[in-house]
């Protein structure tokens, strides 16, 4: 596999360097050079990522690694600004909101086309959303519950004709809302709400998938894309490799432009190319109640009193030791969002008292061991963290059982599992607390916990009708309920690590989602990269 990558890349690199030298000669002497994108350099852009299968259906995946690839293949009404992450028009060109804020009209651009040349219409947007809502395994479907009839349609109560999504012309999409939702454009940036074609190999984005195998994905520029004039790369080659030393060689030699895979940090010549950034995400452990289990069999872990005893005894500092950004709360800290009391206090004596009282209330003797099944994917918790959990459980006479699944099978197993605890890393899909809290709303398609709380749901409902300041206060109250109920064990806010030389690559910017829309990428003069490598090597 490694020889295959090197052979292909060396050939590509040779021809790029020849053309680059010819074109650079004519502009090298400009006194104040303006960056002109050299078309001869855009023949191929190489990414190296870790080995994992990609799900190419944007409606059913929840992996961030898929979102990066899908950002090139699919597009919806809005897309992320690559720097600010704010929504910007994509297939839509305009939005009108009614005076009562209960209706929205989206204008579809007249020049939007699929990769086969077919025109993209409002009917295609409606079809895409209804298809998403009718897909049981679509994790993000409930985010459209703000639209009239969507919640009932998702569970089969009404037909699609009764859903408040209407294509009134080829370029006009009208939606009727169940409640105001000024945040909806942020949600619609997500790849799950992209426009899809009835043929899976036809795409709505800036690129189409030309070829792929188990560890290679070749994307070619979509000539019919509405913004193809500003999409500069002709091809993006995505190779998968977990060999950290070889990945460092590929980057140092200029054979790879962007590495997200494991890499030998000490062997990277240009240290400035290493991008370490905080991510709008939380790594946490959550309880699954009986309502979330196929058997519906109740257990003591349905009771907040037992969960609270366990959390009171956890050694929080040791559990979060070694992380760049320890997490005491669920929602990643946002400006203006405050008033949430997190977990950072350990009191074993209080935990023992709480457990004793909880056992008495349920008629369970202090000598009886209480089973607790923790289901994790490979390497999601360290050996030390598992020891800390086991020691804590031993103090409270809890029989901890750890079930380890392969990473590729883990997420798909959570919904059908009978285990009590699960480890997640959740990346917010839009810059709002709701991106996290939606995971625990009673009717949410993202709610794998089975937890339901009327007060929590009502606060989310009220927040949707409030201005931004009051909305954040209400959402903070909702998060406090979630934490008071001891449903989650927050561990850390992850950081992202990318290796990319921004003197050689344009259109890439660090952001909290670690999503970098592929349409904006372009390569700068190759000679700059060669000089950087030689300079750092010497």
Short mmCIF file of C-alpha atoms in Angstrom, two decimals:
data_model
loop_
_atom_site.label_atom_id
_atom_site.label_comp_id
_atom_site.label_asym_id
_atom_site.label_seq_id
_atom_site.Cartn_x
_atom_site.Cartn_y
_atom_site.Cartn_z
CA UNK A 1 0.00 0.00 0.00
CA UNK A 2 2.79 2.42 0.93
CA UNK A 3 4.67 1.81 -2.35
CA UNK A 4 1.45 2.40 -4.26
CA UNK A 5 0.93 5.80 -2.58
CA UNK A 6 4.54 6.88 -3.15
CA UNK A 7 4.56 5.87 -6.84
CA UNK A 8 1.34 7.76 -7.60
CA UNK A 9 2.42 10.81 -5.63
CA UNK A 10 5.92 11.03 -7.08
CA UNK A 11 4.54 11.05 -10.62
CA UNK A 12 2.00 13.73 -9.69
CA UNK A 13 4.62 15.80 -7.87
CA UNK A 14 7.06 15.72 -10.81
CA UNK A 15 4.58 17.16 -13.31
CA UNK A 16 3.33 19.76 -10.82
CA UNK A 17 6.86 21.02 -10.15
CA UNK A 18 7.66 21.39 -13.85
CA UNK A 19 4.54 23.46 -14.54
CA UNK A 20 5.01 25.46 -11.34
CA UNK A 21 8.56 26.51 -12.26
CA UNK A 22 7.42 27.70 -15.68
CA UNK A 23 4.59 29.83 -14.30
CA UNK A 24 6.53 31.16 -11.32
CA UNK A 25 9.22 32.64 -13.59
CA UNK A 26 6.76 35.18 -14.97
CA UNK A 27 5.56 36.49 -11.59
CA UNK A 28 8.58 36.12 -9.35
CA UNK A 29 9.80 39.70 -9.79
CA UNK A 30 6.56 41.47 -8.79
CA UNK A 31 7.41 44.10 -6.18
CA UNK A 32 4.12 43.62 -4.30
CA UNK A 33 2.89 40.24 -5.48
CA UNK A 34 -0.81 39.53 -5.18
CA UNK A 35 -1.51 35.87 -4.57
CA UNK A 36 -2.67 34.43 -7.86
CA UNK A 37 -3.88 30.85 -7.73
CA UNK A 38 -1.66 28.84 -10.04
CA UNK A 39 -3.97 26.47 -11.94
CA UNK A 40 -1.05 24.16 -12.81
CA UNK A 41 -0.62 23.32 -9.12
CA UNK A 42 -4.22 22.28 -8.58
CA UNK A 43 -4.02 18.95 -10.43
CA UNK A 44 -3.97 16.88 -7.25
CA UNK A 45 -4.22 17.56 -3.52
CA UNK A 46 -3.22 14.72 -1.21
CA UNK A 47 -4.69 13.97 2.20
CA UNK A 48 -3.51 11.19 4.50
CA UNK A 49 -6.02 10.03 7.10
CA UNK A 50 -6.20 7.11 9.52
CA UNK A 51 -7.53 3.77 8.34
CA UNK A 52 -11.30 3.51 8.71
CA UNK A 53 -14.25 2.83 6.39
CA UNK A 54 -16.24 5.85 5.22
CA UNK A 55 -20.02 5.99 5.20
CA UNK A 56 -20.88 7.94 2.06
CA UNK A 57 -24.56 8.37 2.83
CA UNK A 58 -24.71 11.79 4.55
CA UNK A 59 -28.09 11.01 6.08
CA UNK A 60 -27.02 8.07 8.25
CA UNK A 61 -23.49 8.86 9.44
CA UNK A 62 -22.56 10.68 12.65
CA UNK A 63 -18.78 10.39 12.30
CA UNK A 64 -16.83 13.66 12.06
CA UNK A 65 -14.32 11.94 9.79
CA UNK A 66 -17.13 11.29 7.30
CA UNK A 67 -18.26 14.91 7.50
CA UNK A 68 -14.91 16.09 6.17
CA UNK A 69 -15.17 13.92 3.06
CA UNK A 70 -18.88 14.62 2.62
CA UNK A 71 -18.21 18.39 2.67
CA UNK A 72 -16.78 17.95 -0.80
CA UNK A 73 -19.39 15.55 -2.20
CA UNK A 74 -22.64 17.07 -0.96
CA UNK A 75 -24.14 20.47 -0.28
CA UNK A 76 -27.37 21.80 1.18
CA UNK A 77 -29.10 25.15 1.34
CA UNK A 78 -26.32 26.50 3.55
CA UNK A 79 -22.67 25.66 4.14
CA UNK A 80 -20.16 26.52 6.85
CA UNK A 81 -17.99 29.57 6.46
CA UNK A 82 -14.52 27.95 6.58
CA UNK A 83 -13.24 30.46 9.15
CA UNK A 84 -16.17 31.59 11.31
CA UNK A 85 -18.38 28.49 10.84
CA UNK A 86 -21.35 30.80 10.45
CA UNK A 87 -23.94 29.67 7.87
CA UNK A 88 -23.58 31.08 4.40
CA UNK A 89 -25.74 30.57 1.34
CA UNK A 90 -24.93 27.54 -0.78
CA UNK A 91 -27.71 25.99 -2.89
CA UNK A 92 -30.01 28.66 -1.44
CA UNK A 93 -29.54 32.30 -2.38
CA UNK A 94 -32.04 33.93 -0.06
CA UNK A 95 -34.26 33.34 2.98
CA UNK A 96 -37.41 35.19 4.00
CA UNK A 97 -38.99 34.83 7.44
CA UNK A 98 -42.65 35.67 8.02
CA UNK A 99 -43.69 38.31 10.52
CA UNK A 100 -44.89 35.68 12.99
CA UNK A 101 -41.57 33.78 12.52
CA UNK A 102 -43.52 30.59 11.79
CA UNK A 103 -42.78 30.33 8.06
CA UNK A 104 -39.64 30.48 5.96
CA UNK A 105 -39.14 30.75 2.22
CA UNK A 106 -35.83 29.66 0.69
CA UNK A 107 -34.88 30.67 -2.84
CA UNK A 108 -32.96 27.96 -4.70
CA UNK A 109 -30.22 29.20 -7.01
CA UNK A 110 -31.09 28.80 -10.66
CA UNK A 111 -27.64 27.48 -11.62
CA UNK A 112 -27.47 24.66 -9.03
CA UNK A 113 -26.83 21.28 -10.65
CA UNK A 114 -25.97 17.72 -9.68
CA UNK A 115 -22.74 16.12 -10.83
CA UNK A 116 -24.60 14.50 -13.77
CA UNK A 117 -25.73 17.90 -15.03
CA UNK A 118 -29.33 17.70 -13.81
CA UNK A 119 -30.80 20.87 -12.35
CA UNK A 120 -31.27 20.95 -8.56
CA UNK A 121 -34.75 22.20 -7.69
CA UNK A 122 -36.82 22.87 -4.60
CA UNK A 123 -38.47 19.50 -5.24
CA UNK A 124 -35.04 17.86 -4.81
CA UNK A 125 -34.55 19.61 -1.48
CA UNK A 126 -37.99 18.46 -0.32
CA UNK A 127 -37.30 14.90 -1.47
CA UNK A 128 -33.94 14.88 0.36
CA UNK A 129 -35.42 16.04 3.66
CA UNK A 130 -38.39 13.67 3.49
CA UNK A 131 -36.05 10.80 2.65
CA UNK A 132 -33.97 11.70 5.69
CA UNK A 133 -37.05 11.81 7.92
CA UNK A 134 -38.24 8.43 6.64
CA UNK A 135 -34.86 6.79 7.37
CA UNK A 136 -35.07 5.14 10.82
CA UNK A 137 -31.29 5.09 11.31
CA UNK A 138 -30.84 8.79 10.44
CA UNK A 139 -29.34 10.25 13.66
CA UNK A 140 -29.96 13.93 12.89
CA UNK A 141 -33.55 13.68 11.63
CA UNK A 142 -35.09 15.05 14.82
CA UNK A 143 -33.30 18.37 14.36
CA UNK A 144 -36.04 19.11 11.81
CA UNK A 145 -38.77 18.55 14.42
CA UNK A 146 -39.14 22.35 14.48
CA UNK A 147 -40.96 21.94 11.14
CA UNK A 148 -44.70 21.32 11.27
CA UNK A 149 -45.58 17.60 11.16
CA UNK A 150 -42.01 16.31 11.11
CA UNK A 151 -42.13 14.65 14.53
CA UNK A 152 -45.33 12.77 13.67
CA UNK A 153 -44.09 11.83 10.21
CA UNK A 154 -40.87 10.36 11.63
CA UNK A 155 -42.85 7.91 13.75
CA UNK A 156 -45.35 7.06 11.02
CA UNK A 157 -48.40 8.94 12.32
CA UNK A 158 -48.97 11.06 9.21
CA UNK A 159 -48.11 10.99 5.51
CA UNK A 160 -45.48 13.14 3.82
CA UNK A 161 -48.19 15.32 2.30
CA UNK A 162 -49.01 16.56 5.81
CA UNK A 163 -45.44 17.69 6.55
CA UNK A 164 -44.87 21.45 6.38
CA UNK A 165 -42.29 21.31 3.58
CA UNK A 166 -43.55 22.60 0.24
CA UNK A 167 -41.86 23.07 -3.14
CA UNK A 168 -44.05 25.83 -4.58
CA UNK A 169 -41.87 26.20 -7.69
CA UNK A 170 -38.51 24.94 -8.98
CA UNK A 171 -36.74 27.71 -7.10
CA UNK A 172 -38.98 28.21 -4.05
CA UNK A 173 -39.07 26.06 -0.93
CA UNK A 174 -41.62 26.99 1.74
CA UNK A 175 -41.59 25.52 5.24
CA UNK A 176 -44.15 25.90 8.02
CA UNK A 177 -42.63 25.77 11.49
CA UNK A 178 -44.07 24.20 14.61
CA UNK A 179 -42.20 26.84 16.60
CA UNK A 180 -39.84 29.71 15.74
CA UNK A 181 -36.33 28.54 14.95
CA UNK A 182 -33.98 31.38 14.08
CA UNK A 183 -31.06 28.96 14.49
CA UNK A 184 -32.25 26.70 11.65
CA UNK A 185 -29.71 27.94 9.04
CA UNK A 186 -26.94 26.82 11.43
CA UNK A 187 -28.45 23.34 11.56
CA UNK A 188 -28.88 23.15 7.79
CA UNK A 189 -25.12 23.53 7.27
CA UNK A 190 -24.69 19.95 8.45
CA UNK A 191 -24.11 17.32 5.76
CA UNK A 192 -27.17 15.33 6.92
CA UNK A 193 -29.39 18.00 5.35
CA UNK A 194 -27.59 18.02 2.02
CA UNK A 195 -29.43 17.64 -1.24
CA UNK A 196 -29.18 14.04 -2.43
CA UNK A 197 -30.00 12.43 -5.76
CA UNK A 198 -32.06 9.29 -6.17
CA UNK A 199 -28.91 7.72 -7.58
CA UNK A 200 -26.31 7.44 -4.78
CA UNK A 201 -23.35 8.02 -7.12
CA UNK A 202 -24.64 11.44 -8.20
CA UNK A 203 -23.54 14.32 -5.98
CA UNK A 204 -24.59 17.89 -5.20
CA UNK A 205 -21.22 19.21 -4.00
CA UNK A 206 -18.08 20.66 -5.54
CA UNK A 207 -16.61 17.19 -6.18
CA UNK A 208 -17.75 13.72 -7.17
CA UNK A 209 -16.29 10.37 -6.18
CA UNK A 210 -14.33 9.10 -9.16
CA UNK A 211 -12.81 5.97 -7.62
CA UNK A 212 -12.29 4.27 -4.28
CA UNK A 213 -11.12 1.09 -2.62
CA UNK A 214 -10.66 0.06 1.01
CA UNK A 215 -8.02 2.72 1.75
CA UNK A 216 -8.24 5.21 -1.14
CA UNK A 217 -10.82 7.80 -2.19
CA UNK A 218 -10.31 9.85 -5.36
CA UNK A 219 -12.46 12.96 -5.73
CA UNK A 220 -12.69 14.87 -9.01
CA UNK A 221 -13.98 18.39 -9.54
CA UNK A 222 -17.67 18.54 -10.42
CA UNK A 223 -17.82 20.58 -13.67
CA UNK A 224 -21.53 21.28 -13.16
CA UNK A 225 -21.16 22.67 -9.64
CA UNK A 226 -22.64 26.17 -9.39
CA UNK A 227 -19.42 27.61 -7.96
CA UNK A 228 -16.95 25.58 -10.01
CA UNK A 229 -15.14 28.77 -11.10
CA UNK A 230 -14.07 29.25 -7.48
CA UNK A 231 -13.31 25.60 -6.82
CA UNK A 232 -9.65 25.34 -7.69
CA UNK A 233 -8.56 21.76 -7.08
CA UNK A 234 -9.02 19.38 -9.98
CA UNK A 235 -8.57 16.29 -7.82
CA UNK A 236 -8.33 15.35 -4.15
CA UNK A 237 -6.67 12.03 -3.34
CA UNK A 238 -7.41 10.67 0.13
CA UNK A 239 -5.14 7.84 1.25
CA UNK A 240 -5.41 5.99 4.53
CA UNK A 241 -2.37 4.98 6.57
CA UNK A 242 -1.67 4.43 10.26
CA UNK A 243 2.11 4.20 9.79
CA UNK A 244 3.24 7.33 11.64
CA UNK A 245 6.82 7.31 10.33
CA UNK A 246 5.81 6.86 6.71
CA UNK A 247 3.20 9.59 7.09
CA UNK A 248 5.91 11.95 8.32
CA UNK A 249 8.05 11.04 5.30
CA UNK A 250 5.16 11.68 2.90
CA UNK A 251 4.55 15.11 4.40
CA UNK A 252 8.21 16.14 4.67
CA UNK A 253 8.90 15.17 1.06
CA UNK A 254 5.89 17.09 -0.26
CA UNK A 255 4.04 13.94 -1.30
CA UNK A 256 1.19 14.76 1.11
CA UNK A 257 -0.41 18.16 1.58
CA UNK A 258 -2.50 17.48 4.68
CA UNK A 259 -2.15 14.75 7.31
CA UNK A 260 -4.80 13.92 9.90
CA UNK A 261 -3.53 10.38 10.46
CA UNK A 262 -1.03 9.29 13.14
CA UNK A 263 2.33 10.93 12.48
CA UNK A 264 5.75 10.93 14.14
CA UNK A 265 5.72 14.45 15.52
CA UNK A 266 9.46 14.51 16.20
CA UNK A 267 10.15 13.72 12.54
CA UNK A 268 8.01 16.50 11.07
CA UNK A 269 10.58 18.98 9.73
CA UNK A 270 8.39 22.08 9.65
CA UNK A 271 7.04 22.35 13.19
CA UNK A 272 4.86 25.33 12.22
CA UNK A 273 2.78 22.98 10.11
CA UNK A 274 1.42 21.24 13.23
CA UNK A 275 -1.99 22.70 14.05
CA UNK A 276 -3.27 22.00 17.58
CA UNK A 277 -6.68 23.53 18.35
CA UNK A 278 -9.53 23.20 20.82
CA UNK A 279 -12.61 21.49 19.40
CA UNK A 280 -16.29 22.23 19.97
CA UNK A 281 -16.71 18.80 21.46
CA UNK A 282 -16.98 16.83 24.68
CA UNK A 283 -15.69 13.38 25.57
CA UNK A 284 -18.07 11.94 28.15
CA UNK A 285 -19.65 8.79 29.56
CA UNK A 286 -23.43 8.49 29.75
CA UNK A 287 -25.94 6.20 31.40
CA UNK A 288 -28.52 4.30 29.40
CA UNK A 289 -31.86 3.87 31.14
CA UNK A 290 -34.21 0.95 30.65
CA UNK A 291 -36.28 3.04 28.22
CA UNK A 292 -33.30 3.10 25.89
CA UNK A 293 -32.74 -0.67 26.04
CA UNK A 294 -34.50 -3.12 23.71
CA UNK A 295 -35.58 -5.30 26.65
CA UNK A 296 -36.92 -2.33 28.67
CA UNK A 297 -35.76 -4.25 31.74
CA UNK A 298 -35.40 -1.89 34.69
CA UNK A 299 -32.28 -1.64 36.84
CA UNK A 300 -31.09 0.41 39.78
CA UNK A 301 -29.25 2.66 37.30
CA UNK A 302 -32.62 4.07 36.24
CA UNK A 303 -32.59 5.80 39.64
CA UNK A 304 -30.75 9.14 39.98
CA UNK A 305 -29.90 8.24 43.59
CA UNK A 306 -27.62 5.36 42.53
CA UNK A 307 -26.06 7.39 39.75
CA UNK A 308 -25.40 10.26 42.14
CA UNK A 309 -23.64 8.00 44.64
CA UNK A 310 -21.29 6.78 41.91
CA UNK A 311 -20.50 10.26 40.61
CA UNK A 312 -19.89 11.58 44.11
CA UNK A 313 -17.16 8.96 44.60
CA UNK A 314 -15.37 9.40 41.27
CA UNK A 315 -11.82 10.84 41.54
CA UNK A 316 -12.42 13.63 39.02
CA UNK A 317 -8.90 15.09 38.99
CA UNK A 318 -7.24 11.73 38.36
CA UNK A 319 -9.90 10.74 35.82
CA UNK A 320 -9.14 13.86 33.75
CA UNK A 321 -5.40 13.88 34.32
CA UNK A 322 -3.27 14.44 31.23
CA UNK A 323 -5.92 16.11 29.09
CA UNK A 324 -5.36 19.56 27.60
CA UNK A 325 -8.91 20.75 28.39
CA UNK A 326 -10.63 18.84 31.23
CA UNK A 327 -14.43 19.01 31.05
CA UNK A 328 -16.58 19.57 34.15
CA UNK A 329 -19.79 20.22 32.17
CA UNK A 330 -21.44 18.75 29.09
CA UNK A 331 -21.72 21.77 26.79
CA UNK A 332 -18.46 23.16 25.51
CA UNK A 333 -17.98 26.67 27.00
CA UNK A 334 -19.44 29.38 24.78
CA UNK A 335 -19.34 33.16 25.19
CA UNK A 336 -22.48 34.29 27.01
CA UNK A 337 -23.40 30.78 28.13
CA UNK A 338 -22.87 30.44 31.88
CA UNK A 339 -24.46 29.42 35.17
CA UNK A 340 -23.83 25.68 34.85
CA UNK A 341 -22.29 23.94 37.85
CA UNK A 342 -19.97 21.15 36.79
CA UNK A 343 -18.49 18.06 38.45
CA UNK A 344 -15.11 18.45 40.13
CA UNK A 345 -15.74 17.57 43.80
CA UNK A 346 -14.99 14.12 45.19
CA UNK A 347 -16.45 13.02 48.54
CA UNK A 348 -16.20 9.27 49.13
CA UNK A 349 -17.82 9.45 52.57
CA UNK A 350 -20.84 11.25 51.14
CA UNK A 351 -20.98 8.72 48.31
CA UNK A 352 -21.15 5.85 50.82
CA UNK A 353 -24.02 7.56 52.65
CA UNK A 354 -25.90 8.14 49.40
CA UNK A 355 -25.41 4.54 48.28
CA UNK A 356 -26.56 3.21 51.67
CA UNK A 357 -29.72 5.31 51.49
CA UNK A 358 -30.37 4.32 47.86
CA UNK A 359 -30.02 0.62 48.73
CA UNK A 360 -32.39 0.94 51.69
CA UNK A 361 -35.00 2.64 49.53
CA UNK A 362 -34.86 -0.22 47.03
CA UNK A 363 -34.56 -3.03 49.59
CA UNK A 364 -31.02 -3.98 48.53
CA UNK A 365 -28.63 -5.13 51.26
CA UNK A 366 -25.21 -3.51 51.64
CA UNK A 367 -23.57 -6.90 51.01
CA UNK A 368 -25.22 -7.45 47.62
CA UNK A 369 -23.08 -6.50 44.64
CA UNK A 370 -24.83 -4.31 42.09
CA UNK A 371 -23.88 -5.09 38.47
CA UNK A 372 -22.80 -2.21 36.22
CA UNK A 373 -21.85 -2.86 32.58
CA UNK A 374 -19.56 -0.30 30.93
CA UNK A 375 -19.35 -0.66 27.14
CA UNK A 376 -16.42 1.02 25.40
CA UNK A 377 -14.64 0.98 22.08
CA UNK A 378 -10.97 0.10 21.79
CA UNK A 379 -8.69 2.70 23.42
CA UNK A 380 -11.57 5.05 24.31
CA UNK A 381 -10.52 4.85 27.98
CA UNK A 382 -7.00 4.30 29.26
CA UNK A 383 -6.04 1.39 31.50
CA UNK A 384 -5.55 3.87 34.32
CA UNK A 385 -9.05 5.30 33.88
CA UNK A 386 -10.53 1.80 33.95
CA UNK A 387 -8.65 1.06 37.17
CA UNK A 388 -10.01 4.28 38.69
CA UNK A 389 -13.54 3.26 37.73
CA UNK A 390 -13.09 -0.23 39.15
CA UNK A 391 -11.65 1.07 42.43
CA UNK A 392 -14.56 3.51 42.78
CA UNK A 393 -17.06 0.74 42.15
CA UNK A 394 -15.35 -1.52 44.67
CA UNK A 395 -15.80 1.15 47.37
CA UNK A 396 -19.56 1.13 46.73
CA UNK A 397 -19.79 -2.68 46.28
CA UNK A 398 -20.58 -2.35 42.59
CA UNK A 399 -19.59 -5.17 40.24
CA UNK A 400 -18.09 -3.34 37.24
CA UNK A 401 -18.01 -5.30 34.00
CA UNK A 402 -16.21 -3.81 31.01
CA UNK A 403 -17.28 -4.79 27.50
CA UNK A 404 -14.86 -3.77 24.72
CA UNK A 405 -15.99 -3.54 21.08
CA UNK A 406 -13.99 -2.78 17.91
CA UNK A 407 -14.14 0.91 17.02
CA UNK A 408 -15.84 0.28 13.68
CA UNK A 409 -18.74 -1.57 15.36
CA UNK A 410 -19.16 0.52 18.48
CA UNK A 411 -21.50 3.36 17.52
CA UNK A 412 -23.88 1.14 15.58
CA UNK A 413 -24.22 -1.18 18.60
CA UNK A 414 -25.19 1.45 21.17
CA UNK A 415 -28.90 1.60 20.29
CA UNK A 416 -29.35 -2.17 20.60
CA UNK A 417 -27.06 -2.73 23.57
CA UNK A 418 -28.26 -3.68 27.06
CA UNK A 419 -25.20 -2.14 28.75
CA UNK A 420 -25.52 0.63 31.36
CA UNK A 421 -22.68 3.03 30.51
CA UNK A 422 -21.17 4.16 27.20
CA UNK A 423 -18.27 6.38 26.16
CA UNK A 424 -18.91 9.08 23.54
CA UNK A 425 -17.12 11.95 21.90
CA UNK A 426 -19.68 14.43 20.62
CA UNK A 427 -18.76 17.27 18.28
CA UNK A 428 -21.31 20.08 18.20
CA UNK A 429 -22.73 20.42 14.71
CA UNK A 430 -23.54 24.11 15.08
CA UNK A 431 -22.22 26.72 17.51
CA UNK A 432 -24.99 26.54 20.06
CA UNK A 433 -25.66 24.68 23.36
CA UNK A 434 -28.59 22.94 21.66
CA UNK A 435 -26.07 21.02 19.55
CA UNK A 436 -25.29 19.08 22.75
CA UNK A 437 -28.56 19.21 24.67
CA UNK A 438 -30.52 17.76 21.74
CA UNK A 439 -28.89 14.41 22.57
CA UNK A 440 -31.08 14.14 25.68
CA UNK A 441 -34.38 15.59 24.47
CA UNK A 442 -37.07 12.94 24.91
CA UNK A 443 -38.12 12.62 21.27
CA UNK A 444 -34.72 13.26 19.73
CA UNK A 445 -33.42 10.74 17.20
CA UNK A 446 -30.01 11.36 18.78
CA UNK A 447 -31.16 10.27 22.23
CA UNK A 448 -29.51 6.88 22.81
CA UNK A 449 -29.84 7.13 26.59
CA UNK A 450 -33.60 6.63 26.81
CA UNK A 451 -33.68 9.36 29.47
CA UNK A 452 -36.79 11.51 29.49
CA UNK A 453 -37.43 14.58 31.60
CA UNK A 454 -40.44 16.82 31.07
CA UNK A 455 -38.87 19.86 32.72
CA UNK A 456 -35.76 19.51 30.55
CA UNK A 457 -37.89 19.25 27.39
CA UNK A 458 -40.00 22.27 28.38
CA UNK A 459 -36.92 24.42 28.88
CA UNK A 460 -35.69 23.54 25.38
CA UNK A 461 -39.14 24.39 24.06
CA UNK A 462 -39.18 27.77 25.83
CA UNK A 463 -35.65 28.52 24.64
CA UNK A 464 -36.78 28.20 21.02
CA UNK A 465 -39.21 31.09 21.57
CA UNK A 466 -36.80 33.42 23.39
CA UNK A 467 -34.23 36.02 22.43
CA UNK A 468 -30.56 35.05 22.52
CA UNK A 469 -29.84 36.18 26.10
CA UNK A 470 -32.87 34.52 27.65
CA UNK A 471 -32.40 31.49 25.42
CA UNK A 472 -28.92 30.83 26.82
CA UNK A 473 -30.24 31.15 30.37
CA UNK A 474 -32.97 28.59 29.70
CA UNK A 475 -30.55 26.19 28.02
CA UNK A 476 -28.18 26.50 30.99
CA UNK A 477 -31.06 25.57 33.31
CA UNK A 478 -31.70 22.52 31.13
CA UNK A 479 -28.07 21.44 31.32
CA UNK A 480 -28.14 21.79 35.10
CA UNK A 481 -31.10 19.39 35.21
CA UNK A 482 -29.14 16.90 33.11
CA UNK A 483 -26.20 17.17 35.49
CA UNK A 484 -28.41 17.04 38.60
CA UNK A 485 -29.87 13.80 37.29
CA UNK A 486 -26.30 12.48 37.01
CA UNK A 487 -26.81 11.17 33.48
CA UNK A 488 -23.33 12.00 32.23
CA UNK A 489 -19.71 11.84 33.35
CA UNK A 490 -17.83 14.63 31.51
CA UNK A 491 -14.17 13.83 30.87
CA UNK A 492 -12.55 16.33 28.49
CA UNK A 493 -12.99 18.71 25.59
CA UNK A 494 -10.83 17.19 22.85
CA UNK A 495 -8.25 19.03 20.78
CA UNK A 496 -7.69 18.53 17.08
CA UNK A 497 -4.33 17.84 15.47
CA UNK A 498 -3.65 18.49 11.80
CA UNK A 499 -0.36 18.67 9.93
CA UNK A 500 -0.65 21.15 7.08
CA UNK A 501 1.70 23.88 5.89
CA UNK A 502 -0.42 27.00 5.52
CA UNK A 503 2.35 28.69 3.53
CA UNK A 504 1.73 26.05 0.88
CA UNK A 505 -2.01 25.48 1.24
CA UNK A 506 -4.73 28.12 1.05
CA UNK A 507 -8.40 27.96 1.99
CA UNK A 508 -7.76 26.05 5.23
CA UNK A 509 -8.35 27.65 8.63
CA UNK A 510 -8.39 26.25 12.14
CA UNK A 511 -11.91 26.14 13.57
CA UNK A 512 -13.76 24.58 16.49
CA UNK A 513 -15.57 21.94 14.41
CA UNK A 514 -12.41 20.78 12.65
CA UNK A 515 -14.43 20.79 9.45
CA UNK A 516 -12.64 22.30 6.46
CA UNK A 517 -14.90 22.45 3.38
CA UNK A 518 -12.92 20.96 0.52
CA UNK A 519 -14.13 23.44 -2.10
CA UNK A 520 -12.00 26.23 -0.60
CA UNK A 521 -8.66 24.40 -0.63
CA UNK A 522 -5.93 25.27 -3.10
CA UNK A 523 -2.18 24.83 -3.40
CA UNK A 524 0.33 27.65 -3.31
CA UNK A 525 3.61 27.62 -5.29
CA UNK A 526 5.42 24.35 -4.71
CA UNK A 527 8.84 26.01 -4.53
CA UNK A 528 7.80 27.59 -1.21
CA UNK A 529 7.34 24.18 0.36
CA UNK A 530 10.67 22.87 -0.88
CA UNK A 531 12.46 25.90 0.60
CA UNK A 532 10.69 25.46 3.94
CA UNK A 533 11.66 21.81 4.20
CA UNK A 534 15.29 22.47 3.31
CA UNK A 535 15.49 25.46 5.67
CA UNK A 536 14.09 23.48 8.60
CA UNK A 537 16.21 20.46 7.84
CA UNK A 538 19.39 22.55 7.95
#
